[in-house]
Amino acid sequence: MKTSRRTLAATLAACALLPLVPTTALAAPPGTDGADRSFTEQRVWFEGFDKGRIPRGWSFTHENTEGMAQGWEGFTLHTRDEFVQRWGTDLRQSFTRAAGPMAVVESDQNAPTNGSFSSHMKTPMIPVEAGRTYELRFDSHYRQGRGQQSADIIMNMPGQHPQTVLTYDRSAASDNAGKDVASKREVVRFTVPQGAKKVNFEFNYRDSANNWFWAIDNVEVVAPLPETSAKPTGVLDVVSDIQGATGNRHLTDHALPLLNSLPDSADALMINGDIVSQGSTANWEAFTQALESSQGHRSGQIFYANGNHEFYGREGSQTYLQRFLKYTGQEKVWQEQMIGQTPMLVIGSEGYDYNENTGSGPFVDFSEEQLTWLEERLAYWKEQRKPVLLFSHYVLDNSVSGTFINFYRDDFGAHRERFKQLLAENPNVVMLTSHTHWSLRLDDWASEYHGGSDAWSSKRGPMVVNTGALANEYTLGGDYSEVALPGERASGLRVKTFRDRIRIEAWDFMSQELIKSIDLPVPRNA
């Protein structure tokens, strides 16, 4: 995954992720504000600010904003690029979840003429049912100033007392624990009391003068999936980015023993690229010997995707491609398998010229045969209303942790727009990507993809999930680069499929710890 060209700087803080929800590309009927019942988790209401103006039924109000920059007085609507260009980086650029216009209140170097200002953004009234439990979910990117600045959300229901359901401030007892909130999917669960039929939410940014900012996108209300005690219909273990001796040891001594010991025995192991550090015969022999000397994977079934490191070296692209196929025993770099009742599609690059690109992107070269195959298989499974696990070592820009930096902006090269359009048409996809080595403990390790900076936020998007890495871990270094963290680290996933959801568990193989898990709904009648 990596070249040696890295810039050192500060690290990006990590927080635990709360549950996420993928969505569907079916258009909502007029007047329903994005409501959708086509997935097993009902979306009641959605707003992505994609039109770039105050949405219907919303109100934006401010206090004491005289003297602030024109067009930036309290909550206003801007793209992330506009946000960064006007006010600089200072972590504004790391809001990977943002897509197209977003609601942002900017305070740094943007104080009123006198004193402090406050700003308020209120949703319309949203229909709900008494006795039911819902969740308010939204993408949040917040920096906590050292002054008196704070933020909160107030929930209002006619006939009920207003209730503060989230607070950000300098206190360790607040929902942000006094710290920054970095590209996080916030989730606020609430139950509607008897007699109540509507709810709205007020986002408040209070008492600020030359502090930092709060950016908000993709606000929705959903009826969450219930708890389940069902047995999974399929189980898949996932590792990636092995890259040589240290990763080989983590695979044999940590990852495989843990995964083999877990209940609900896995159907297969997926190794999602960067299996070796370079594509030489010696590297492949070392990996093969390490795997053969280990206890192996309990299932006896291993699938592979290729990564950029499989092409690294001076022997030529086609030599490395054929070597990958030889050592993995595969006929092509793309394939389809079934995990229980869930289809799994694997895609990979068919060439990369290391001599010309010297370790930099773009990395992906798709043949027309592979692209046509992918389009046909996704169309088939969408018609069948099936979720799809799509594996790619390579990443989408502005999707999961770290993918805003320069190194990950253009993995797909000439195929980028066609591939992203294909994803926009298939929200039933859960795409699992590797390549970054960024921590599974970060808030944006898994995210609904709305197209990145060239957003399709009015549509529903597929989920994208980071698979972790067995060798090295990286974090933010400088504005658009990264730096390796000290010490040995290794992480990966276990994916469980059920009739009504896909559960993804993030595991730390060194500490043998389940870091977190998320349940993703699937198309109804799947």
mmCIF file with all atom_site columns, N, CA, C and O in Angstrom, residues 142-151 167-180 207 211-212:
data_model
loop_
_atom_site.group_PDB
_atom_site.id
_atom_site.type_symbol
_atom_site.label_atom_id
_atom_site.label_alt_id
_atom_site.label_comp_id
_atom_site.label_asym_id
_atom_site.label_entity_id
_atom_site.label_seq_id
_atom_site.pdbx_PDB_ins_code
_atom_site.Cartn_x
_atom_site.Cartn_y
_atom_site.Cartn_z
_atom_site.occupancy
_atom_site.B_iso_or_equiv
_atom_site.pdbx_formal_charge
_atom_site.auth_seq_id
_atom_site.auth_comp_id
_atom_site.auth_asym_id
_atom_site.auth_atom_id
_atom_site.pdbx_PDB_model_num
ATOM 1   N N  . TYR A 1 142 ? -16.594 18.537 14.258 1.00 0.00 ? 142 TYR A N  1
ATOM 2   C CA . TYR A 1 142 ? -16.631 19.636 15.231 1.00 0.00 ? 142 TYR A CA 1
ATOM 3   C C  . TYR A 1 142 ? -15.261 19.785 15.872 1.00 0.00 ? 142 TYR A C  1
ATOM 4   O O  . TYR A 1 142 ? -14.625 18.788 16.250 1.00 0.00 ? 142 TYR A O  1
ATOM 5   N N  . ARG A 1 143 ? -14.802 21.030 16.005 1.00 0.00 ? 143 ARG A N  1
ATOM 6   C CA . ARG A 1 143 ? -13.587 21.289 16.774 1.00 0.00 ? 143 ARG A CA 1
ATOM 7   C C  . ARG A 1 143 ? -13.936 22.128 17.988 1.00 0.00 ? 143 ARG A C  1
ATOM 8   O O  . ARG A 1 143 ? -14.629 23.142 17.885 1.00 0.00 ? 143 ARG A O  1
ATOM 9   N N  . GLN A 1 144 ? -13.456 21.682 19.130 1.00 0.00 ? 144 GLN A N  1
ATOM 10  C CA . GLN A 1 144 ? -13.771 22.325 20.396 1.00 0.00 ? 144 GLN A CA 1
ATOM 11  C C  . GLN A 1 144 ? -12.774 23.425 20.708 1.00 0.00 ? 144 GLN A C  1
ATOM 12  O O  . GLN A 1 144 ? -11.581 23.166 20.838 1.00 0.00 ? 144 GLN A O  1
ATOM 13  N N  . GLY A 1 145 ? -13.248 24.657 20.799 1.00 0.00 ? 145 GLY A N  1
ATOM 14  C CA . GLY A 1 145 ? -12.382 25.764 21.162 1.00 0.00 ? 145 GLY A CA 1
ATOM 15  C C  . GLY A 1 145 ? -12.100 25.798 22.652 1.00 0.00 ? 145 GLY A C  1
ATOM 16  O O  . GLY A 1 145 ? -12.704 25.081 23.454 1.00 0.00 ? 145 GLY A O  1
ATOM 17  N N  . ARG A 1 146 ? -11.164 26.642 23.025 1.00 0.00 ? 146 ARG A N  1
ATOM 18  C CA . ARG A 1 146 ? -10.808 26.764 24.443 1.00 0.00 ? 146 ARG A CA 1
ATOM 19  C C  . ARG A 1 146 ? -11.677 27.773 25.171 1.00 0.00 ? 146 ARG A C  1
ATOM 20  O O  . ARG A 1 146 ? -11.610 27.891 26.383 1.00 0.00 ? 146 ARG A O  1
ATOM 21  N N  . GLY A 1 147 ? -12.490 28.508 24.424 1.00 0.00 ? 147 GLY A N  1
ATOM 22  C CA . GLY A 1 147 ? -13.351 29.497 25.049 1.00 0.00 ? 147 GLY A CA 1
ATOM 23  C C  . GLY A 1 147 ? -14.657 28.888 25.535 1.00 0.00 ? 147 GLY A C  1
ATOM 24  O O  . GLY A 1 147 ? -14.774 27.688 25.767 1.00 0.00 ? 147 GLY A O  1
ATOM 25  N N  . GLN A 1 148 ? -15.684 29.734 25.635 1.00 0.00 ? 148 GLN A N  1
ATOM 26  C CA . GLN A 1 148 ? -16.959 29.291 26.195 1.00 0.00 ? 148 GLN A CA 1
ATOM 27  C C  . GLN A 1 148 ? -17.865 28.621 25.155 1.00 0.00 ? 148 GLN A C  1
ATOM 28  O O  . GLN A 1 148 ? -18.959 28.166 25.470 1.00 0.00 ? 148 GLN A O  1
ATOM 29  N N  . GLN A 1 149 ? -17.406 28.558 23.900 1.00 0.00 ? 149 GLN A N  1
ATOM 30  C CA . GLN A 1 149 ? -18.208 27.981 22.819 1.00 0.00 ? 149 GLN A CA 1
ATOM 31  C C  . GLN A 1 149 ? -18.727 26.596 23.191 1.00 0.00 ? 149 GLN A C  1
ATOM 32  O O  . GLN A 1 149 ? -18.048 25.779 23.789 1.00 0.00 ? 149 GLN A O  1
ATOM 33  N N  . SER A 1 150 ? -19.984 26.315 22.794 1.00 0.00 ? 150 SER A N  1
ATOM 34  C CA . SER A 1 150 ? -20.582 24.995 23.001 1.00 0.00 ? 150 SER A CA 1
ATOM 35  C C  . SER A 1 150 ? -21.577 24.738 21.880 1.00 0.00 ? 150 SER A C  1
ATOM 36  O O  . SER A 1 150 ? -21.901 25.633 21.090 1.00 0.00 ? 150 SER A O  1
ATOM 37  N N  . ALA A 1 151 ? -22.057 23.516 21.811 1.00 0.00 ? 151 ALA A N  1
ATOM 38  C CA . ALA A 1 151 ? -23.071 23.143 20.820 1.00 0.00 ? 151 ALA A CA 1
ATOM 39  C C  . ALA A 1 151 ? -24.009 22.134 21.461 1.00 0.00 ? 151 ALA A C  1
ATOM 40  O O  . ALA A 1 151 ? -23.622 21.402 22.371 1.00 0.00 ? 151 ALA A O  1
ATOM 41  N N  . THR A 1 167 ? -24.816 17.208 23.622 1.00 0.00 ? 167 THR A N  1
ATOM 42  C CA . THR A 1 167 ? -24.095 18.419 24.006 1.00 0.00 ? 167 THR A CA 1
ATOM 43  C C  . THR A 1 167 ? -22.617 18.261 23.700 1.00 0.00 ? 167 THR A C  1
ATOM 44  O O  . THR A 1 167 ? -22.002 17.233 24.013 1.00 0.00 ? 167 THR A O  1
ATOM 45  N N  . TYR A 1 168 ? -22.045 19.277 23.070 1.00 0.00 ? 168 TYR A N  1
ATOM 46  C CA . TYR A 1 168 ? -20.602 19.382 22.893 1.00 0.00 ? 168 TYR A CA 1
ATOM 47  C C  . TYR A 1 168 ? -20.120 20.599 23.694 1.00 0.00 ? 168 TYR A C  1
ATOM 48  O O  . TYR A 1 168 ? -20.647 21.703 23.538 1.00 0.00 ? 168 TYR A O  1
ATOM 49  N N  . ASP A 1 169 ? -19.104 20.429 24.525 1.00 0.00 ? 169 ASP A N  1
ATOM 50  C CA . ASP A 1 169 ? -18.452 21.553 25.188 1.00 0.00 ? 169 ASP A CA 1
ATOM 51  C C  . ASP A 1 169 ? -17.107 21.083 25.735 1.00 0.00 ? 169 ASP A C  1
ATOM 52  O O  . ASP A 1 169 ? -16.634 19.992 25.396 1.00 0.00 ? 169 ASP A O  1
ATOM 53  N N  . ARG A 1 170 ? -16.486 21.893 26.596 1.00 0.00 ? 170 ARG A N  1
ATOM 54  C CA . ARG A 1 170 ? -15.157 21.567 27.108 1.00 0.00 ? 170 ARG A CA 1
ATOM 55  C C  . ARG A 1 170 ? -15.179 20.530 28.227 1.00 0.00 ? 170 ARG A C  1
ATOM 56  O O  . ARG A 1 170 ? -14.122 20.058 28.658 1.00 0.00 ? 170 ARG A O  1
ATOM 57  N N  . SER A 1 171 ? -16.348 20.156 28.682 1.00 0.00 ? 171 SER A N  1
ATOM 58  C CA . SER A 1 171 ? -16.462 19.243 29.816 1.00 0.00 ? 171 SER A CA 1
ATOM 59  C C  . SER A 1 171 ? -16.195 17.798 29.412 1.00 0.00 ? 171 SER A C  1
ATOM 60  O O  . SER A 1 171 ? -16.642 17.338 28.353 1.00 0.00 ? 171 SER A O  1
ATOM 61  N N  . ALA A 1 172 ? -15.502 17.065 30.266 1.00 0.00 ? 172 ALA A N  1
ATOM 62  C CA . ALA A 1 172 ? -15.264 15.640 30.019 1.00 0.00 ? 172 ALA A CA 1
ATOM 63  C C  . ALA A 1 172 ? -16.551 14.841 30.076 1.00 0.00 ? 172 ALA A C  1
ATOM 64  O O  . ALA A 1 172 ? -16.621 13.723 29.554 1.00 0.00 ? 172 ALA A O  1
ATOM 65  N N  . ALA A 1 173 ? -17.589 15.403 30.707 1.00 0.00 ? 173 ALA A N  1
ATOM 66  C CA . ALA A 1 173 ? -18.871 14.702 30.829 1.00 0.00 ? 173 ALA A CA 1
ATOM 67  C C  . ALA A 1 173 ? -19.784 14.917 29.626 1.00 0.00 ? 173 ALA A C  1
ATOM 68  O O  . ALA A 1 173 ? -20.842 14.298 29.531 1.00 0.00 ? 173 ALA A O  1
ATOM 69  N N  . SER A 1 174 ? -19.396 15.768 28.679 1.00 0.00 ? 174 SER A N  1
ATOM 70  C CA . SER A 1 174 ? -20.237 16.046 27.517 1.00 0.00 ? 174 SER A CA 1
ATOM 71  C C  . SER A 1 174 ? -20.115 14.914 26.502 1.00 0.00 ? 174 SER A C  1
ATOM 72  O O  . SER A 1 174 ? -19.275 14.017 26.618 1.00 0.00 ? 174 SER A O  1
ATOM 73  N N  . ASP A 1 175 ? -20.951 14.959 25.478 1.00 0.00 ? 175 ASP A N  1
ATOM 74  C CA . ASP A 1 175 ? -20.953 13.887 24.483 1.00 0.00 ? 175 ASP A CA 1
ATOM 75  C C  . ASP A 1 175 ? -19.676 13.846 23.650 1.00 0.00 ? 175 ASP A C  1
ATOM 76  O O  . ASP A 1 175 ? -19.356 12.810 23.065 1.00 0.00 ? 175 ASP A O  1
ATOM 77  N N  . ASN A 1 176 ? -18.963 14.947 23.582 1.00 0.00 ? 176 ASN A N  1
ATOM 78  C CA . ASN A 1 176 ? -17.665 14.950 22.899 1.00 0.00 ? 176 ASN A CA 1
ATOM 79  C C  . ASN A 1 176 ? -16.506 14.804 23.868 1.00 0.00 ? 176 ASN A C  1
ATOM 80  O O  . ASN A 1 176 ? -15.341 14.858 23.456 1.00 0.00 ? 176 ASN A O  1
ATOM 81  N N  . ALA A 1 177 ? -16.808 14.585 25.152 1.00 0.00 ? 177 ALA A N  1
ATOM 82  C CA . ALA A 1 177 ? -15.787 14.416 26.197 1.00 0.00 ? 177 ALA A CA 1
ATOM 83  C C  . ALA A 1 177 ? -14.770 15.565 26.197 1.00 0.00 ? 177 ALA A C  1
ATOM 84  O O  . ALA A 1 177 ? -13.606 15.388 26.561 1.00 0.00 ? 177 ALA A O  1
ATOM 85  N N  . GLY A 1 178 ? -15.237 16.757 25.779 1.00 0.00 ? 178 GLY A N  1
ATOM 86  C CA . GLY A 1 178 ? -14.370 17.920 25.765 1.00 0.00 ? 178 GLY A CA 1
ATOM 87  C C  . GLY A 1 178 ? -13.397 17.968 24.614 1.00 0.00 ? 178 GLY A C  1
ATOM 88  O O  . GLY A 1 178 ? -12.503 18.822 24.591 1.00 0.00 ? 178 GLY A O  1
ATOM 89  N N  . LYS A 1 179 ? -13.540 17.067 23.642 1.00 0.00 ? 179 LYS A N  1
ATOM 90  C CA . LYS A 1 179 ? -12.575 16.946 22.551 1.00 0.00 ? 179 LYS A CA 1
ATOM 91  C C  . LYS A 1 179 ? -13.221 17.251 21.201 1.00 0.00 ? 179 LYS A C  1
ATOM 92  O O  . LYS A 1 179 ? -14.421 17.481 21.094 1.00 0.00 ? 179 LYS A O  1
ATOM 93  N N  . ASP A 1 180 ? -12.397 17.198 20.154 1.00 0.00 ? 180 ASP A N  1
ATOM 94  C CA . ASP A 1 180 ? -12.906 17.327 18.798 1.00 0.00 ? 180 ASP A CA 1
ATOM 95  C C  . ASP A 1 180 ? -13.728 16.096 18.424 1.00 0.00 ? 180 ASP A C  1
ATOM 96  O O  . ASP A 1 180 ? -13.521 14.996 18.951 1.00 0.00 ? 180 ASP A O  1
ATOM 97  N N  . ASP A 1 207 ? -22.492 31.003 21.836 1.00 0.00 ? 207 ASP A N  1
ATOM 98  C CA . ASP A 1 207 ? -21.519 31.829 22.564 1.00 0.00 ? 207 ASP A CA 1
ATOM 99  C C  . ASP A 1 207 ? -20.096 31.662 22.047 1.00 0.00 ? 207 ASP A C  1
ATOM 100 O O  . ASP A 1 207 ? -19.163 31.371 22.799 1.00 0.00 ? 207 ASP A O  1
ATOM 101 N N  . ASN A 1 211 ? -13.409 30.863 17.805 1.00 0.00 ? 211 ASN A N  1
ATOM 102 C CA . ASN A 1 211 ? -13.109 29.509 18.256 1.00 0.00 ? 211 ASN A CA 1
ATOM 103 C C  . ASN A 1 211 ? -12.860 28.637 17.024 1.00 0.00 ? 211 ASN A C  1
ATOM 104 O O  . ASN A 1 211 ? -12.009 28.933 16.225 1.00 0.00 ? 211 ASN A O  1
ATOM 105 N N  . TRP A 1 212 ? -13.677 27.586 16.781 1.00 0.00 ? 212 TRP A N  1
ATOM 106 C CA . TRP A 1 212 ? -13.440 26.719 15.631 1.00 0.00 ? 212 TRP A CA 1
ATOM 107 C C  . TRP A 1 212 ? -14.690 26.598 14.769 1.00 0.00 ? 212 TRP A C  1
ATOM 108 O O  . TRP A 1 212 ? -15.185 27.574 14.259 1.00 0.00 ? 212 TRP A O  1
#
